[in-house]
Short mmCIF file of C-alpha atoms in Angstrom, two decimals:
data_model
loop_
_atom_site.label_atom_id
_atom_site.label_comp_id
_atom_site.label_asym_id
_atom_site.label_seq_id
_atom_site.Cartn_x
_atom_site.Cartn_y
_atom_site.Cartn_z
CA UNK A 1 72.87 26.01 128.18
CA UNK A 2 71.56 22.78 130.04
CA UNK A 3 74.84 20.60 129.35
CA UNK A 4 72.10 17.96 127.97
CA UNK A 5 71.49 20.00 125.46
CA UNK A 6 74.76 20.15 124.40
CA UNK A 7 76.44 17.09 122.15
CA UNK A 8 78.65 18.59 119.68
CA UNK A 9 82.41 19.45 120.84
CA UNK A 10 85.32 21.23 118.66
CA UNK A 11 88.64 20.85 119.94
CA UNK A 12 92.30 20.80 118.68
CA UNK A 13 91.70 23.72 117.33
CA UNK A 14 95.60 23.96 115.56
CA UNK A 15 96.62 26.27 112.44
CA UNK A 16 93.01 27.53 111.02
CA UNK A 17 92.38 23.67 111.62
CA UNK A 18 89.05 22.15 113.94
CA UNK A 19 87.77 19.18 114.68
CA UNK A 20 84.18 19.05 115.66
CA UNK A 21 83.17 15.98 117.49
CA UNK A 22 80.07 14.43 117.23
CA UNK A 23 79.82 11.56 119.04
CA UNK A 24 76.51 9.90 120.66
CA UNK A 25 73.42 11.12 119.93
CA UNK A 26 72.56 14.01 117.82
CA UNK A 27 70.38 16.27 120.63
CA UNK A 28 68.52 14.14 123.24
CA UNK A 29 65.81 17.22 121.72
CA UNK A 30 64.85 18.19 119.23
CA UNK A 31 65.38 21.50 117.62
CA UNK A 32 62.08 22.26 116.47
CA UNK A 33 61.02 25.24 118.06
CA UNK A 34 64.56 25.26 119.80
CA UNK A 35 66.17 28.73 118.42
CA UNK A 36 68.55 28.72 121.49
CA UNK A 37 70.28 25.62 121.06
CA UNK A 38 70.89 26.32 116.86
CA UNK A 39 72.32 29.91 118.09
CA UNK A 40 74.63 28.26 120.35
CA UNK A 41 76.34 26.01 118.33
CA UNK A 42 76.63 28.61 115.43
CA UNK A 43 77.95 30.97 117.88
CA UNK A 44 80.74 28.40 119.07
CA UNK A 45 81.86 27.96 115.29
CA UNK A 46 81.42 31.57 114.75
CA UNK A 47 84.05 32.32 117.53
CA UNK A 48 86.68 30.18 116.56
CA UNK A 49 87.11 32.51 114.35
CA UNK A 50 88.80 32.67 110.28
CA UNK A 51 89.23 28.69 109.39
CA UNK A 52 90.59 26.96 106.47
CA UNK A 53 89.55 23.17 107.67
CA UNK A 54 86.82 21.60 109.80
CA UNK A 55 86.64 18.05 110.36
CA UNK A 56 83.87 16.36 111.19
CA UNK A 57 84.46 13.10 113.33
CA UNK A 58 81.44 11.14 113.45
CA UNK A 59 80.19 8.25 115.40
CA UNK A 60 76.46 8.27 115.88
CA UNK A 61 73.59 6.31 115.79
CA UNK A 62 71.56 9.39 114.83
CA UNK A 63 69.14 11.75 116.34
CA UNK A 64 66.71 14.83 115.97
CA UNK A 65 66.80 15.71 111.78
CA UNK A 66 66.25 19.33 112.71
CA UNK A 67 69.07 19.47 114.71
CA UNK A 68 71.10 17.26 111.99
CA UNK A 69 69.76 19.97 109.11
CA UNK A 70 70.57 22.99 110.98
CA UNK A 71 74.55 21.43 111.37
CA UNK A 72 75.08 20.77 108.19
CA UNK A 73 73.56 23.46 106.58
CA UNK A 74 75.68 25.86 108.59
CA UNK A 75 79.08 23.66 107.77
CA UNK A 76 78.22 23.47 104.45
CA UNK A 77 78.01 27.39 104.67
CA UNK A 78 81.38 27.76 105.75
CA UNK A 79 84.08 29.07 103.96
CA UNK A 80 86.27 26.25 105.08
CA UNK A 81 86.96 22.92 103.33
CA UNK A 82 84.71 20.58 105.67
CA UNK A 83 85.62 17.25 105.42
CA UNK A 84 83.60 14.17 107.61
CA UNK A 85 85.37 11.51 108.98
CA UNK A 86 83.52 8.44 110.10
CA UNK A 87 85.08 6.89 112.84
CA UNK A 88 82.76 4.19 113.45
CA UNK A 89 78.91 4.31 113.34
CA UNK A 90 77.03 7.14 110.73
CA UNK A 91 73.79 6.22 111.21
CA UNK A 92 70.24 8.03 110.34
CA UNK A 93 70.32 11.80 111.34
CA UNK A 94 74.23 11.61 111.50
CA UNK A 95 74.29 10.87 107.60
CA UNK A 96 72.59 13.75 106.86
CA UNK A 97 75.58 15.75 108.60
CA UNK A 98 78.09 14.04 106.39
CA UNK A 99 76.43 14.67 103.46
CA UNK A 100 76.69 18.36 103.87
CA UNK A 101 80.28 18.18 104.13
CA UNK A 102 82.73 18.57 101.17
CA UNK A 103 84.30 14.95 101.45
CA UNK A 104 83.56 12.19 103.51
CA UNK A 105 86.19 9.76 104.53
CA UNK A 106 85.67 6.44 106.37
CA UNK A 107 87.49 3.70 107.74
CA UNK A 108 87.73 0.76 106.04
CA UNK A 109 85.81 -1.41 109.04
CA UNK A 110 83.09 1.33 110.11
CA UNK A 111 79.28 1.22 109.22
CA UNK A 112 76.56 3.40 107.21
CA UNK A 113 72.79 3.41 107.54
CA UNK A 114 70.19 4.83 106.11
CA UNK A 115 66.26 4.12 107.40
CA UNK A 116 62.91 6.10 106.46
CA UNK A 117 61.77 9.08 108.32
CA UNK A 118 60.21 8.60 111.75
CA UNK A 119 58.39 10.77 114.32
CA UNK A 120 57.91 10.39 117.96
CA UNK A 121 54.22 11.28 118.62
CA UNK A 122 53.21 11.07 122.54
CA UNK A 123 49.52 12.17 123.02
CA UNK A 124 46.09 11.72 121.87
CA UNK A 125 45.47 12.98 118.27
CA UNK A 126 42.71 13.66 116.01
CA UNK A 127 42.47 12.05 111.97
CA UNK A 128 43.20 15.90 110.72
CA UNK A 129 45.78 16.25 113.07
CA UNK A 130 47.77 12.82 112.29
CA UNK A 131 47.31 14.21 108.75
CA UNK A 132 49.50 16.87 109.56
CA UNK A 133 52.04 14.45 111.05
CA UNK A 134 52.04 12.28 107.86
CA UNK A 135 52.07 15.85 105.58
CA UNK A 136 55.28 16.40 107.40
CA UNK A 137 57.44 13.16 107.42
CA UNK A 138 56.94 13.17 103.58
CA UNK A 139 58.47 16.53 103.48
CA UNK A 140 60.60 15.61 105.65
CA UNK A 141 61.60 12.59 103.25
CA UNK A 142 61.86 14.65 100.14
CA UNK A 143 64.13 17.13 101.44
CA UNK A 144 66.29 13.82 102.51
CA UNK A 145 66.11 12.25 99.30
CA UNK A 146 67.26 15.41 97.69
CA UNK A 147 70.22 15.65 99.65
CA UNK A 148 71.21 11.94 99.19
CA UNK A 149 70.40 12.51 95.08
CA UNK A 150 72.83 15.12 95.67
CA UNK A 151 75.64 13.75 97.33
CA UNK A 152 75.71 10.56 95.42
CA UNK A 153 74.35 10.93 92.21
CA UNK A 154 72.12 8.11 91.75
CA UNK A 155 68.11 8.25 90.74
CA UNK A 156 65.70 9.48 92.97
CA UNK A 157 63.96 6.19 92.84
CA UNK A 158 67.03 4.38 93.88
CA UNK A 159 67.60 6.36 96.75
CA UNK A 160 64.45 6.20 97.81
CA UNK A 161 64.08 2.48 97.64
CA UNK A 162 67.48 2.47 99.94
CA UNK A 163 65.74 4.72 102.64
CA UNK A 164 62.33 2.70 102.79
CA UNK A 165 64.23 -0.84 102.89
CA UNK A 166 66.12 0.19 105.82
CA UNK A 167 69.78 -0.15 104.75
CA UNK A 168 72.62 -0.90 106.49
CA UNK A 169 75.97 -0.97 104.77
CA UNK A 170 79.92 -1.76 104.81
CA UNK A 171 81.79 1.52 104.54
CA UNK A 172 83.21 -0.64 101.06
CA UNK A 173 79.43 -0.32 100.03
CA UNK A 174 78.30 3.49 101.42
CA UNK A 175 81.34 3.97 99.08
CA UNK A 176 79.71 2.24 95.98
CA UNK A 177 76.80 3.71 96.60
CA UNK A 178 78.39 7.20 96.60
CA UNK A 179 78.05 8.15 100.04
CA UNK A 180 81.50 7.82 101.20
CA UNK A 181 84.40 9.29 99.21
CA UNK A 182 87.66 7.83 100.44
CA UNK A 183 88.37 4.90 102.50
CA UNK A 184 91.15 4.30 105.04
CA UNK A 185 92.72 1.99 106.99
CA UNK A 186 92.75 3.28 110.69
CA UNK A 187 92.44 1.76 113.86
CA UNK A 188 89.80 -1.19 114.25
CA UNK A 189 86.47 -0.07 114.76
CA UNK A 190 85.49 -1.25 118.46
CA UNK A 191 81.99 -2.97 118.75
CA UNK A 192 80.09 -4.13 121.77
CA UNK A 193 76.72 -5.26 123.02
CA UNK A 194 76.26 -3.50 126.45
CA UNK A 195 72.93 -4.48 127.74
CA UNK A 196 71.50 -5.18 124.46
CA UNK A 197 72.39 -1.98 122.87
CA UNK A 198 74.69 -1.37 120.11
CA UNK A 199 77.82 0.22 121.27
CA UNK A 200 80.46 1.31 118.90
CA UNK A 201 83.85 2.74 119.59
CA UNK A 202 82.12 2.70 123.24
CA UNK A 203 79.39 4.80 122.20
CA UNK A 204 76.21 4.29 122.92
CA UNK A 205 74.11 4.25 119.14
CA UNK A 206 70.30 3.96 120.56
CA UNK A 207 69.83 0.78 118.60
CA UNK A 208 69.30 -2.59 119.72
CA UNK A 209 72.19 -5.15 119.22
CA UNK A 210 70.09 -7.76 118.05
CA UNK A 211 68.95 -5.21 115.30
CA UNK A 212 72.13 -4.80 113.69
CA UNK A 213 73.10 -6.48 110.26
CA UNK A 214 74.78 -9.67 110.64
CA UNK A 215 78.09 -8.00 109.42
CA UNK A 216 78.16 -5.28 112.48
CA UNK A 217 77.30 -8.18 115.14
CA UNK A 218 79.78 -10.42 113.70
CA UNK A 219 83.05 -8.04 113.46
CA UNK A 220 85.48 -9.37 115.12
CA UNK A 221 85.42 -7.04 118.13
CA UNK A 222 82.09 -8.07 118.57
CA UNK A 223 82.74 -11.85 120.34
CA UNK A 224 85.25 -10.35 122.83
CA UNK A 225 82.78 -7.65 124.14
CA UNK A 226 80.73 -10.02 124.89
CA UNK A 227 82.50 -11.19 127.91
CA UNK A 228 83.34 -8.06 128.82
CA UNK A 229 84.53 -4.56 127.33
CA UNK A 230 87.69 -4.40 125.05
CA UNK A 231 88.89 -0.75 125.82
CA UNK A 232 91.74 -0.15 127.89
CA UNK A 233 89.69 2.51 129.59
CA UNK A 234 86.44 0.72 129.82
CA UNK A 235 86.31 0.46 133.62
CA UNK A 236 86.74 4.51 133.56
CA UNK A 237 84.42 5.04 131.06
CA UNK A 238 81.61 3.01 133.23
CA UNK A 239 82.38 4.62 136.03
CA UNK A 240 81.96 7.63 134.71
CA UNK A 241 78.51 6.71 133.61
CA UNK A 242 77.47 5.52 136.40
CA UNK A 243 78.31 9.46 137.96
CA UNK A 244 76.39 10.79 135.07
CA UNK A 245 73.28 8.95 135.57
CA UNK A 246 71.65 11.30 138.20
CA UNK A 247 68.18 10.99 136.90
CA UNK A 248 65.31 8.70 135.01
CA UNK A 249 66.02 10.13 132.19
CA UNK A 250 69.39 9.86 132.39
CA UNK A 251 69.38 5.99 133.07
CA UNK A 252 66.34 5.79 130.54
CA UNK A 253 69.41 7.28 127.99
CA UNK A 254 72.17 5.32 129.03
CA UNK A 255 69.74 1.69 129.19
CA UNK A 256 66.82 2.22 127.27
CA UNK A 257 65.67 -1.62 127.11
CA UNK A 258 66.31 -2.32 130.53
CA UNK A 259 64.21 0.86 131.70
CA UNK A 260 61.48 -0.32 129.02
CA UNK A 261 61.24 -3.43 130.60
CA UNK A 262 61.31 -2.08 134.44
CA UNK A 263 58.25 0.26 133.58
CA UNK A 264 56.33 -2.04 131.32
CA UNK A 265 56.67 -4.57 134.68
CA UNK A 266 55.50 -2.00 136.87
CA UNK A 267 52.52 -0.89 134.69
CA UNK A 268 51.74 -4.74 134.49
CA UNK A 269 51.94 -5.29 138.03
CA UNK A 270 49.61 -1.97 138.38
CA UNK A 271 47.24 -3.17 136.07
CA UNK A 272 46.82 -6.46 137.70
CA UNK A 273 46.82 -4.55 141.08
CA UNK A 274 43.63 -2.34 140.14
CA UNK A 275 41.86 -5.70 138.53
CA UNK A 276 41.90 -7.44 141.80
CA UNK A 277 41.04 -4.50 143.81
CA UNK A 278 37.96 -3.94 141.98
CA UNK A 279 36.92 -7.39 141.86
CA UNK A 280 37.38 -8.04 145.81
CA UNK A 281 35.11 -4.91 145.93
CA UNK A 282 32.45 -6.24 144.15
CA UNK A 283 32.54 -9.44 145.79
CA UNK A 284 31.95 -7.89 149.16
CA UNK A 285 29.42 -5.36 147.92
CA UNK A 286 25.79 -5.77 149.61
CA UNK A 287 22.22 -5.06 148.61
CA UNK A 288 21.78 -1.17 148.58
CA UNK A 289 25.29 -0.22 149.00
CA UNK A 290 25.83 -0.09 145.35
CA UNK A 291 26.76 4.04 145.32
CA UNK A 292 29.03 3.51 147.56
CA UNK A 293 30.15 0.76 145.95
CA UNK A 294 30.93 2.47 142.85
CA UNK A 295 32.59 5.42 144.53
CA UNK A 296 35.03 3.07 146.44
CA UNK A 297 35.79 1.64 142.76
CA UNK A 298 35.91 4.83 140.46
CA UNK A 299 35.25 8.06 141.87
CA UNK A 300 36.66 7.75 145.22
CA UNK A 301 39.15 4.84 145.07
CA UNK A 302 39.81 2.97 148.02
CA UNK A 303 41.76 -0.30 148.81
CA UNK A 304 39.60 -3.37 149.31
CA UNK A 305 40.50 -3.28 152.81
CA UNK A 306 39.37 -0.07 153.83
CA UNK A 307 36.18 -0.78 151.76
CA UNK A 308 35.02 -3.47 153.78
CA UNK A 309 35.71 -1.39 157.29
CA UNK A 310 33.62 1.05 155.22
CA UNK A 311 30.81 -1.67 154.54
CA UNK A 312 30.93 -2.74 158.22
CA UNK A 313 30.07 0.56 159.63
CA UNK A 314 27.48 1.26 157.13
CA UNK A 315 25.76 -1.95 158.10
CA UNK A 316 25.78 -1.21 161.91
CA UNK A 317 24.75 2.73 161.14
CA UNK A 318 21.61 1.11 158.69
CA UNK A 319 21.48 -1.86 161.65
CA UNK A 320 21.15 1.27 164.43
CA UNK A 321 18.49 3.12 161.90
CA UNK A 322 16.40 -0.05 161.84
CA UNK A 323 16.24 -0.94 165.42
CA UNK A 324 15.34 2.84 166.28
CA UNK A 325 12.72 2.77 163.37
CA UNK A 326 10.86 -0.18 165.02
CA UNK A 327 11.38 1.45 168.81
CA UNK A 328 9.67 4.20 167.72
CA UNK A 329 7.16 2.53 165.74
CA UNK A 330 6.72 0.14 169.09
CA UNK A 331 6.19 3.71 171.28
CA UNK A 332 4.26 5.37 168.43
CA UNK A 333 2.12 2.61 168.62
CA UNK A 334 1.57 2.27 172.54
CA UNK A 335 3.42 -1.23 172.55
CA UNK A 336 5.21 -0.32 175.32
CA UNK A 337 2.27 0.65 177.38
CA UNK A 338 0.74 -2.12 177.56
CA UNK A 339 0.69 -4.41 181.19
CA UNK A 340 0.27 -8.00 180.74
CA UNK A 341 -3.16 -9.15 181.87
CA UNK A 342 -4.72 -11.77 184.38
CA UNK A 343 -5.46 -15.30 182.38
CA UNK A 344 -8.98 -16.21 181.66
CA UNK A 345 -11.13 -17.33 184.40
CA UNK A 346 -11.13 -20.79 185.14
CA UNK A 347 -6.95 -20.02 184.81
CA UNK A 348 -4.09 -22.43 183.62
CA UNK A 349 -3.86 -21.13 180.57
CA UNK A 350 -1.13 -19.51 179.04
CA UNK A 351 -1.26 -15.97 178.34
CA UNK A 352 -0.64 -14.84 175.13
CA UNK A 353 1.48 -11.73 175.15
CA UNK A 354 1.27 -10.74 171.54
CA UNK A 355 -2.90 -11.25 171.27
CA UNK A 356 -3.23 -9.21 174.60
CA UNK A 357 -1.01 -6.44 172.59
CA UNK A 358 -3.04 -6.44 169.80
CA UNK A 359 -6.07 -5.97 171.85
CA UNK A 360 -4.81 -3.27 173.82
CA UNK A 361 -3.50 -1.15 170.39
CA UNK A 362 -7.65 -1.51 169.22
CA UNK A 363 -8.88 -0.75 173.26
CA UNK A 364 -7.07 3.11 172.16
CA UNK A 365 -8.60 3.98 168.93
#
């Protein structure tokens, strides 16, 4: 399997006891339509063999719900006692994970959010077709809603009203609400703005800083980070990212908003590029060049530059035509025959070339 496929991790695997790590995003893809990817992880649990606990340590921004789903359904499944343990960020997807799970502990500084359904659509689409798109996030909703009724045994209403509003929550207050079952004093939850992005326990959540409650932005790791980064191995960890990011996509994971704004710059620039080009085209376009005008604009793009050497030649090419055209109407018409004749007697005058030409054209019919 691609190892960006791949972001779930047991380990310490000690006594019938696992921890499964998921940290980061959950699935950079989704899992719709992806029956390799569910297979894998269920045959990684599947080999670890008899268990009597699995811990879940979470710290995510979110992810692909499919993927999410397909996670907890299979913990939940599990003969073991599955217990989740929030270590810093459960976010989106990732609370749908921890509410699959038998117990869910968190730390007494960490943060819970819940947000309505959304759906990445990249492509042109038709009304019956978005239809289908809408048809789906509401089931996708309901089945969400159920499992939140479930876990915390409040109205659906309620629950629903938390979802659409966007809520983002103290672990004191997921609690309350019934999302969290035990809190605990660990170590301090680490937060940071790298870049603009919200980085907790120095992972990366896929949310903007700046869109973070005023509680999560105002924590008290939160003013040292932003000087710099407060883990010991912080230089390490960079470094490492900067070995991981081999591709686009990679750095369009890692900085999101910074590789928004590079390509929305360049597609600006583009635009602005093609404007001018097609205006400098039309300013130098003459009278009877206007297919090739349009070719060198739309069909058969070409810089203004190489549109005017193209303009130039066709003017000395219809310039050569012309001249011929009248040579041969000259010939055609015995012009060039002609001799120039003596004056008129009496001379001194001056003799008129183009009258004696005349005259000698209506001497031949």
């Amino acid at each position: 399997m691609p190892d960006n496929k791949k972001f779930w991790q047991f380990r310490n695997s000690v006594d019938n006891t696992v921890e499964l790590l998921l940290y980061g995003d959950i699935s950079q893809t989704s899992w719709w339509g992806d029956e390799v990817t569910p297979r894998q992880f269920a045959d990684e649990l599947a080999g670890l063999g008899p268990l009597d606990k699995i811990v879940v340590r979470i710290n995510s921004g979110g992810g692909d719900v499919f993927a999410a789903q397909a996670i907890g359904n299979q913990l939940e499944q599990h003969p073991a006692e599955v217990t989740a343990k929030i270590d810093g960020l459960c976010a989106s997807a990732a609370t749908i994970v921890a509410c699959h799970c038998n117990r869910v502990i968190a730390a007494n500084d960490t943060t819970y959010m819940v947000h309505p359904v959304r759906i990445g659509a990249y492509g042109y689409y038709d009304a019956e077709e978005l239809r289908k798109y809408i048809e789906a996030l509401a089931a996708i909703k309901e089945s969400i809603v159920s499992l939140y009724v479930k876990k915390t045994g409040r109205d659906r209403d309620e629950v629903t009203d938390w979802m659409d509003a966007t809520s983002w929550w103290t672990a004191a207050t997921a609690k309350e609400n019934g999302f969290v079952d035990e809190l605990v004093d660990d170590e301090a939850t680490v937060v940071e703005n790298r870049g603009g992005m919200l980085f907790v326990n120095s992972i990366n959540t896929g949310l903007p800083f700046n869109k973070a409650p005023n509680f999560v932005q105002s924590s008290k790791a939160a003013p040292a980070a932003a000087g710099g980064f407060v883990n010991k191995n912080s230089h390490k960890e960079e470094e490492n990212m900067a070995s991981e990011i081999k591709t686009v996509d990679d750095l369009r994971g890692a900085y999101p908003e910074l590789v928004g704004k590079i390509e929305e710059a360049a597609a600006q620039e583009a635009r602005n590029a093609e404007r001018q080009r097609i205006q400098d085209i039309e300013e130098m376009c003459l009278p009877g060049s206007e297919d090739m005008t349009n070719e060198a604009k739309f069909t058969k793009p070409m810089s203004a530059e190489d549109y005017a050497k193209a303009v130039v030649k066709n003017a000395k090419k219809q310039g050569d035509k012309f001249l011929a055209g009248m040579a041969k109407d000259a010939d055609d018409g015995g012009v060039n025959g002609v001799e120039a004749s003596a004056g008129a007697a009496g001379g001194g005058e001056k003799k008129d070339e183009f009258m004696d030409a005349l005259k000698a054209m209506g001497a031949k019919k």
